[in-house]
Amino acid sequence: MNNYLNQLNPEQKKAVQHIEGPVMVIAGAGSGKTRVLTYRIVHLLKNNISPFSILALTFTNKAAKEMRNRIEEIVGSSIASSLWMGTFHSVFSRILRIEADKLNYPQNFTIYDTEDSKSLIRSIIKEFDLDKDHYKVSVVLNRISSLKNNFITSKNYSKYHELIQTDKIAKRPEFERIYRAYDQRCVKASAMDFDDLLINTYLLLDNFPQALLKYQNKFQHILIDEYQDTNHVQYLIIKKLAALNENICVVGDDAQSIYSFRGAKIENILNFKNDYPDLKSYKLEQNYRSTATIVETANSLIGFNENQIQKTVWTENEKGEKIIVCKCNSDSDEGRLVANTIFEIKYREQVHEKDFAILYRTNAQSRAIEEALRKKNIPYKIYGGLSFYQRKEIKDILAYCRLTINPNDEEALKRIINYPARGIGQTTIQKLITVSNNMNISIWHLINNLSEFDHGINKGTSNKISDFSAQINSYISQSEKYDAYFLAEHIAKSSGVFNDLYNDKSPEGVSRFENIQELLNGLKDFCENNEENLLANYMQDVALLTNQDNEKKEDFNKVTLMTVHAAKGLEFPYVFVVGLEQNLFPSLLASDSQENLEEERRLFYVAITRAEKRLFLSHTTNRFRWGNYIFCEPSQFLSEIDEKFIIKKEAETKKEKKRPNRFDFKKSFKKIEQKLTPPKGFKKIKPGSHNTPIVSSDLSIIKNGMSVKHAKFGKGKIIEISGENFDKKATIFFENIGQKQLLLRFAKLEIL
DNA sequence: GTATTATCTAAGTCT
DNA sequence: TAGATAATAC
């Protein structure tokens, strides 16, 4: 415990030792940020600060776990385990369970994941009988989420006239009603979505002065990692919590802010000093992670961004090898290139699989890479994509568990009331929902007291429903008596889910069965390692767990595949960044504004700076995307890197045996034409008449200066046309919302 | 009410 | 392409 200060450079040491008052640490990539946070906590503990009064908020559970382990090595496990450390979501859900009654929630509230939220919104839209083309579930949910992240609740939404105006323009005037209904239904189900965990924490602190004082006094020292990726509500919460002691230390790097889509505000770090006049800030600029070539490459790239805190990341590390930029003919060639390179390096340089990471912009890209790795027998692990806990069979079992702990949980109930099939079909469920909405009771209350309500469900079905509720009731009565493992296993068997999967001998069925086994093993582990081992204890954080959190021991020495987002905070000796193509990285959806493009560039910066020794970048000229081969141009980011750092190569092409044709432009274009054909029932108007809708071959007649109408954005004028054929884009100035760049094949413009 | 098949639609990053 | 939803037969 004594020599930890010796392991720090002067600036790091200052940041660690300055424990009174507000501190901001701007930490360049690879500059020992985690080390500073870890040792700062150790330093606090050494200065007789109680572990119970330290709150450390990290970006992922994994980061928290690793930091806790490192602290444990120095100060011992009993102290380390007393620290309040975790993600915003997990720490605040812990607090909310303690204080639930103040917010009129039960202590056992459910956390809705995205799928639950979507399902709820889908049913609300259906119940309101709204047009689902104007009310797209994902759009509505995104909007609700970003409102919540900016602390605009359904209750005070009506104060924001400009938002209501936006709804009208976007042809969803009923949005506010949906938002309100969504919130009410969550409350009725005793459920909170991810954003509610933050909003409700803020409401707790804002509306209950004693609670605020309690936590202000409790958390004498607050540390926040990855501060550049906090959103507005998180900012508000932190500001309140820290107001009494102002012992707050935030650590971050504006150049690595990559979560604006989740409401993250880079301004939080840029304006931090405005809130704390006494702020002392430290800059960690020495990179210990990467070769000089990699550091300078990253610097040359990020220089293209205008918006940033000035800092110079430098390193004493050796120059290292140049960066390889490789051009491939297709995504499968790219996969092969990566696999071959890993294979070669592994044997030539005698390194391990765990030293390699393959990073991509989108999860869908993993497939081609996986295929190539499998062919070469290179073991790999994938983070992200469909998380273990999001698989159907796991969610089914967990839905039973959720219902046992919180029977008001409507989404869980809807999921399993007829799985395995027990004769309670759509019509019946719809009747139940209608009655429960009209009477403002939960479905659970309704099905427990069926005879008291007028629902029009026949006797036979009523009996089936009663059987179901009796089954759940029996689980509830056992939930206090038996541990989580015992109960979950009992549920899996007695509900029929286990049997249902056991009888399915297809490869998928077998794998589903194994997944259930794995879930049960996890529960067993949980029960053996926790004193409080009831199902309710286990269920508390399950919704917040991700793939990263259940890494298995046998996965230790494997090549890592993940998105760049997921790679934040990690480092690997050898890094491959694949798919560096225009409209993929940077994403097509980010090309409409300067801010979005800068964020993509920061994302690429994050990708590059994960590498310690060597960096490989690749792009393809043809990529299988959306069911077609499409032609790809190299990413603009590649041309932004100073040429002196790179070596350009071309990957060898291998003839495919039995894959769909190589990119066939005519064929591909035909498909697009089909998509542009108006739907059935669309009124056909003769060409030349006033408002001819643009279809198929008409794509080429769109010219600069034309007045057009877009279904969503309204009227506008074309101010620029760019790209060719498939990628033809128009920059349009819309009367209502201003300038936007649209892909013509999606835009379905009407010429006015 | 259920199981199977046809059709449609989206297509990005995550707690 | 794949997942969700609608249509169909039983």
mmCIF file of C-alpha atoms (C1' of nucleotides) in Angstrom, chain A residues 136 262 361 363 423 427-428 563 626 675, chain B residues 1-3 8 10-15:
data_model
loop_
_atom_site.group_PDB
_atom_site.id
_atom_site.type_symbol
_atom_site.label_atom_id
_atom_site.label_comp_id
_atom_site.label_asym_id
_atom_site.label_seq_id
_atom_site.Cartn_x
_atom_site.Cartn_y
_atom_site.Cartn_z
ATOM 1 C CA LYS A 136 -42.821 4.281 -35.572
ATOM 2 C CA ARG A 262 -27.567 8.462 -25.829
ATOM 3 C CA ARG A 361 -18.498 0.235 -36.533
ATOM 4 C CA ASN A 363 -22.325 -5.366 -35.097
ATOM 5 C CA GLY A 423 -54.830 -21.613 -24.703
ATOM 6 C CA THR A 427 -58.016 -12.006 -28.333
ATOM 7 C CA THR A 428 -58.125 -12.889 -24.667
ATOM 8 C CA THR A 563 -17.764 -2.497 -31.822
ATOM 9 C CA TRP A 626 -28.716 -5.186 -46.624
ATOM 10 C CA LYS A 675 -38.430 -0.256 -53.114
ATOM 11 C "C1'" DG B 1 -57.132 -20.374 -30.612
ATOM 12 C "C1'" DT B 2 -52.850 -22.255 -32.776
ATOM 13 C "C1'" DA B 3 -49.374 -23.320 -36.122
ATOM 14 C "C1'" DC B 8 -43.241 -6.424 -45.151
ATOM 15 C "C1'" DA B 10 -35.653 -1.808 -41.532
ATOM 16 C "C1'" DA B 11 -30.987 -1.257 -42.048
ATOM 17 C "C1'" DG B 12 -26.223 2.282 -35.674
ATOM 18 C "C1'" DT B 13 -23.532 2.937 -31.611
ATOM 19 C "C1'" DC B 14 -25.659 1.069 -25.459
ATOM 20 C "C1'" DT B 15 -27.313 1.272 -20.143
#
